Amino acid sequence: SQQGEEDPQALSIQEGENATMNCSYKTSINNLQWYRQNSGRGLVHLILIRSNEREKHSGRLRVTLDTSKKSSSLLITASRAADTASYFCATDKGAQKLVFGQGTRLTINP
Amino acid sequence: EAGVAQSPRYKIIEKRQSVAFWCNPISGHATLYWYQQILGQGPKLLIQFQNNGVVDDSQLPKDRFSAERLKGVDSTLKIQPAKLEDSAVYLCASSHSTTGELFFGEGSRLTVL
């Protein structure tokens, strides 16, 4: 079963704009992770946020977590063409068992 | 550091045939995962190993899918007999016991005709 649900399913923006993707989940988690997947490739880990954290930064990425609303958001600032990919959230309820959402397809237009 | 290795990258078979995928995780990673990713969807966990023991295989269709991780290192995933709906990318991932993040291979793309 899919725990995380990403929104929107697809997002198309101009290069240089910011992109925001959201993830909602249903049950308590230990941590939430975001991954990127370029077409035809494996997934690449971007950032992990633990249940007792509210915000985390990594370069142009900013992730927030609201456990009361069971939701997270991923913000990519100053987008580049190379950011074009699918982005997935994954929830870890324990034992490092990750459940992935359906993903957001992000397209950056030059 | 070498990444997660998977083979073959591509495989085309007819329905009712069998296929096997191989995965070599990152050295020292105790946990190994097999995910199935159907086109346009997120990865779905098939089986999770901790060393050579199974942690979770609740979503593995055991009538046709089998997986093993002998000696707690390499793993193979087998499908026999294959069905049309098994067409997907099979992703192997591994993780260290303390960090929590998964490292994925490039995947094995299966087409069942």
Short mmCIF file of C-alpha atoms in Angstrom, two decimals:
data_model
loop_
_atom_site.label_atom_id
_atom_site.label_comp_id
_atom_site.label_asym_id
_atom_site.label_seq_id
_atom_site.Cartn_x
_atom_site.Cartn_y
_atom_site.Cartn_z
CA SER A 1 0.00 0.00 0.00
CA GLN A 2 1.19 3.54 -0.70
CA GLN A 3 1.56 5.65 2.44
CA GLY A 4 2.71 8.93 0.99
CA GLU A 5 0.72 10.87 -1.55
CA GLU A 6 2.45 13.62 -3.50
CA ASP A 7 0.79 16.71 -4.82
CA PRO A 8 0.76 17.87 -7.55
CA GLN A 9 1.23 14.83 -9.78
CA ALA A 10 2.94 17.02 -12.36
CA LEU A 11 4.48 20.48 -12.21
CA SER A 12 5.93 22.58 -15.01
CA ILE A 13 7.77 25.83 -14.28
CA GLN A 14 10.27 28.20 -15.86
CA GLU A 15 13.95 27.97 -15.09
CA GLY A 16 14.85 30.16 -12.15
CA GLU A 17 11.45 29.82 -10.45
CA ASN A 18 10.89 27.93 -7.23
CA ALA A 19 9.18 24.52 -7.20
CA THR A 20 7.13 23.24 -4.29
CA MET A 21 5.94 19.67 -3.90
CA ASN A 22 3.81 18.31 -1.10
CA CYS A 23 3.50 14.91 0.52
CA SER A 24 0.79 13.68 2.85
CA TYR A 25 0.82 10.45 4.81
CA LYS A 26 -1.55 8.52 7.04
CA THR A 27 0.23 7.01 10.04
CA SER A 28 2.98 7.96 12.47
CA ILE A 29 6.51 7.91 11.12
CA ASN A 30 10.10 7.77 12.34
CA ASN A 31 11.34 9.84 9.45
CA LEU A 32 10.39 11.05 5.99
CA GLN A 33 12.74 11.07 3.02
CA TRP A 34 12.72 12.67 -0.41
CA TYR A 35 14.23 11.05 -3.49
CA ARG A 36 14.81 12.17 -7.07
CA GLN A 37 14.57 9.92 -10.12
CA ASN A 38 15.79 10.94 -13.54
CA SER A 39 14.15 9.20 -16.48
CA GLY A 40 15.31 5.61 -16.83
CA ARG A 41 17.54 5.75 -13.75
CA GLY A 42 17.46 4.64 -10.15
CA LEU A 43 16.36 6.84 -7.26
CA VAL A 44 18.78 9.19 -5.56
CA HIS A 45 18.39 10.20 -1.93
CA LEU A 46 17.99 13.95 -1.39
CA ILE A 47 17.18 14.59 2.25
CA LEU A 48 15.92 12.86 5.40
CA ILE A 49 13.90 14.64 8.08
CA ARG A 50 13.18 12.97 11.41
CA SER A 51 9.82 13.12 13.14
CA ASN A 52 11.16 15.52 15.80
CA GLU A 53 12.48 17.97 13.19
CA ARG A 54 10.42 20.69 11.55
CA GLU A 55 12.68 21.98 8.81
CA LYS A 56 15.86 20.96 7.05
CA HIS A 57 18.01 22.55 4.35
CA SER A 58 20.44 21.09 1.84
CA GLY A 59 21.81 23.46 -0.79
CA ARG A 60 18.81 24.69 -2.82
CA LEU A 61 16.48 22.21 -1.11
CA ARG A 62 14.27 23.00 1.85
CA VAL A 63 12.09 20.36 3.48
CA THR A 64 9.45 20.95 6.11
CA LEU A 65 7.58 18.41 8.20
CA ASP A 66 4.31 18.98 10.04
CA THR A 67 3.54 15.84 12.03
CA SER A 68 0.24 17.25 13.32
CA LYS A 69 -1.00 17.53 9.73
CA LYS A 70 0.93 14.46 8.58
CA SER A 71 2.43 16.39 5.71
CA SER A 72 5.77 17.45 4.28
CA SER A 73 6.87 19.81 1.55
CA LEU A 74 9.94 19.97 -0.64
CA LEU A 75 10.99 23.36 -1.98
CA ILE A 76 13.58 23.66 -4.75
CA THR A 77 14.75 27.23 -5.13
CA ALA A 78 16.15 28.83 -8.29
CA SER A 79 15.32 25.78 -10.40
CA ARG A 80 17.59 24.59 -13.20
CA ALA A 81 16.96 22.43 -16.27
CA ALA A 82 18.88 19.63 -14.53
CA ASP A 83 16.22 19.54 -11.80
CA THR A 84 13.79 18.01 -14.31
CA ALA A 85 12.94 14.63 -12.77
CA SER A 86 10.36 12.78 -10.69
CA TYR A 87 10.40 13.44 -6.97
CA PHE A 88 9.17 10.90 -4.42
CA CYS A 89 8.54 11.10 -0.72
CA ALA A 90 9.04 7.98 1.35
CA THR A 91 7.95 7.35 4.91
CA ASP A 92 9.76 5.16 7.42
CA LYS A 93 7.52 3.83 10.17
CA GLY A 94 10.35 1.81 11.66
CA ALA A 95 12.77 -1.01 10.81
CA GLN A 96 13.93 1.09 7.84
CA LYS A 97 10.90 -0.06 5.86
CA LEU A 98 10.33 2.74 3.34
CA VAL A 99 6.99 3.20 1.62
CA PHE A 100 7.02 5.48 -1.42
CA GLY A 101 4.36 7.74 -2.83
CA GLN A 102 3.40 8.04 -6.49
CA GLY A 103 5.69 10.97 -7.15
CA THR A 104 5.61 14.44 -8.67
CA ARG A 105 6.92 14.86 -12.22
CA LEU A 106 8.77 18.17 -12.35
CA THR A 107 9.61 19.81 -15.68
CA ILE A 108 11.85 22.88 -15.80
CA ASN A 109 11.41 24.86 -19.01
CA PRO A 110 14.40 26.87 -20.27
CA GLU B 1 32.77 3.69 -3.13
CA ALA B 2 31.07 1.39 -5.62
CA GLY B 3 27.31 1.73 -5.87
CA VAL B 4 24.57 -0.88 -5.98
CA ALA B 5 25.07 -3.11 -9.01
CA GLN B 6 22.18 -4.75 -10.85
CA SER B 7 21.96 -7.00 -13.88
CA PRO B 8 20.67 -7.39 -16.44
CA ARG B 9 19.60 -3.82 -17.25
CA TYR B 10 17.00 -4.97 -19.74
CA LYS B 11 15.16 -8.24 -20.27
CA ILE B 12 12.39 -9.18 -22.68
CA ILE B 13 10.58 -12.49 -22.20
CA GLU B 14 7.33 -14.13 -23.20
CA LYS B 15 4.62 -14.72 -20.64
CA ARG B 16 4.98 -17.95 -18.66
CA GLN B 17 8.77 -17.85 -19.05
CA SER B 18 11.08 -17.33 -16.10
CA VAL B 19 13.58 -14.56 -15.35
CA ALA B 20 16.13 -13.82 -12.67
CA PHE B 21 17.64 -10.52 -11.55
CA TRP B 22 20.82 -10.10 -9.58
CA CYS B 23 21.86 -7.41 -7.14
CA ASN B 24 25.15 -6.66 -5.39
CA PRO B 25 24.68 -4.06 -2.63
CA ILE B 26 27.15 -1.55 -1.30
CA SER B 27 29.79 -3.24 0.84
CA GLY B 28 28.86 -3.26 4.50
CA HIS B 29 25.17 -2.54 3.98
CA ALA B 30 23.18 -5.02 6.01
CA THR B 31 19.75 -4.18 4.62
CA LEU B 32 18.77 -5.00 1.04
CA TYR B 33 15.50 -4.21 -0.69
CA TRP B 34 13.75 -5.21 -3.90
CA TYR B 35 11.19 -2.76 -5.23
CA GLN B 36 8.89 -3.06 -8.24
CA GLN B 37 8.20 0.15 -10.14
CA ILE B 38 5.47 0.10 -12.77
CA LEU B 39 5.64 2.90 -15.33
CA GLY B 40 4.27 6.14 -13.94
CA GLN B 41 4.05 4.86 -10.37
CA GLY B 42 6.17 4.95 -7.25
CA PRO B 43 8.32 2.00 -6.18
CA LYS B 44 6.47 -0.76 -4.33
CA LEU B 45 8.40 -2.82 -1.78
CA LEU B 46 8.53 -6.51 -2.65
CA ILE B 47 10.96 -7.80 -0.04
CA GLN B 48 13.38 -6.48 2.58
CA PHE B 49 16.34 -8.45 3.92
CA GLN B 50 18.39 -7.77 7.05
CA ASN B 51 21.65 -9.66 6.44
CA ASN B 52 20.31 -12.96 5.07
CA GLY B 53 17.00 -12.92 6.95
CA VAL B 54 13.68 -11.66 5.59
CA VAL B 55 12.26 -8.61 7.41
CA ASP B 56 9.19 -8.06 5.22
CA ASP B 57 7.87 -9.92 2.20
CA SER B 58 4.18 -9.15 2.70
CA GLN B 59 3.77 -7.75 -0.81
CA LEU B 60 5.77 -10.41 -2.63
CA PRO B 61 3.49 -12.58 -4.85
CA LYS B 62 4.90 -15.79 -3.48
CA ASP B 63 3.15 -18.02 -6.00
CA ARG B 64 5.46 -16.68 -8.71
CA PHE B 65 8.14 -14.51 -7.11
CA SER B 66 11.02 -15.70 -4.98
CA ALA B 67 14.09 -13.97 -3.60
CA GLU B 68 17.12 -15.03 -1.68
CA ARG B 69 20.15 -13.42 -0.15
CA LEU B 70 22.71 -16.09 0.47
CA LYS B 71 25.59 -15.22 2.82
CA GLY B 72 23.98 -11.84 3.47
CA VAL B 73 25.55 -10.12 0.46
CA ASP B 74 24.30 -10.63 -3.11
CA SER B 75 20.63 -11.23 -3.83
CA THR B 76 18.59 -12.70 -6.65
CA LEU B 77 14.94 -12.11 -7.47
CA LYS B 78 13.19 -14.70 -9.62
CA ILE B 79 9.86 -14.65 -11.40
CA GLN B 80 8.39 -17.93 -12.60
CA PRO B 81 6.10 -17.97 -14.51
CA ALA B 82 5.98 -14.35 -15.65
CA LYS B 83 2.72 -12.56 -16.39
CA LEU B 84 2.08 -9.51 -18.55
CA GLU B 85 1.48 -7.38 -15.45
CA ASP B 86 5.01 -8.14 -14.23
CA SER B 87 6.36 -5.70 -16.82
CA ALA B 88 8.13 -3.14 -14.67
CA VAL B 89 11.49 -1.92 -13.46
CA TYR B 90 12.89 -3.97 -10.59
CA LEU B 91 14.96 -1.79 -8.31
CA CYS B 92 17.44 -3.07 -5.78
CA ALA B 93 18.52 -0.83 -2.91
CA SER B 94 20.69 -1.18 0.15
CA SER B 95 21.14 0.76 3.34
CA HIS B 96 23.47 0.95 6.29
CA SER B 97 21.85 0.03 9.58
CA THR B 98 22.36 3.46 11.15
CA THR B 99 21.82 6.12 8.49
CA GLY B 100 18.38 5.25 7.14
CA GLU B 101 18.89 6.43 3.57
CA LEU B 102 18.59 4.01 0.69
CA PHE B 103 21.06 3.68 -2.16
CA PHE B 104 19.47 2.42 -5.37
CA GLY B 105 20.85 0.58 -8.36
CA GLU B 106 19.94 1.60 -11.91
CA GLY B 107 17.22 -1.05 -12.07
CA SER B 108 16.38 -3.99 -14.30
CA ARG B 109 13.66 -3.25 -16.83
CA LEU B 110 11.48 -6.27 -17.58
CA THR B 111 9.13 -6.46 -20.53
CA VAL B 112 6.77 -9.44 -20.68
CA LEU B 113 5.18 -10.06 -24.09
#
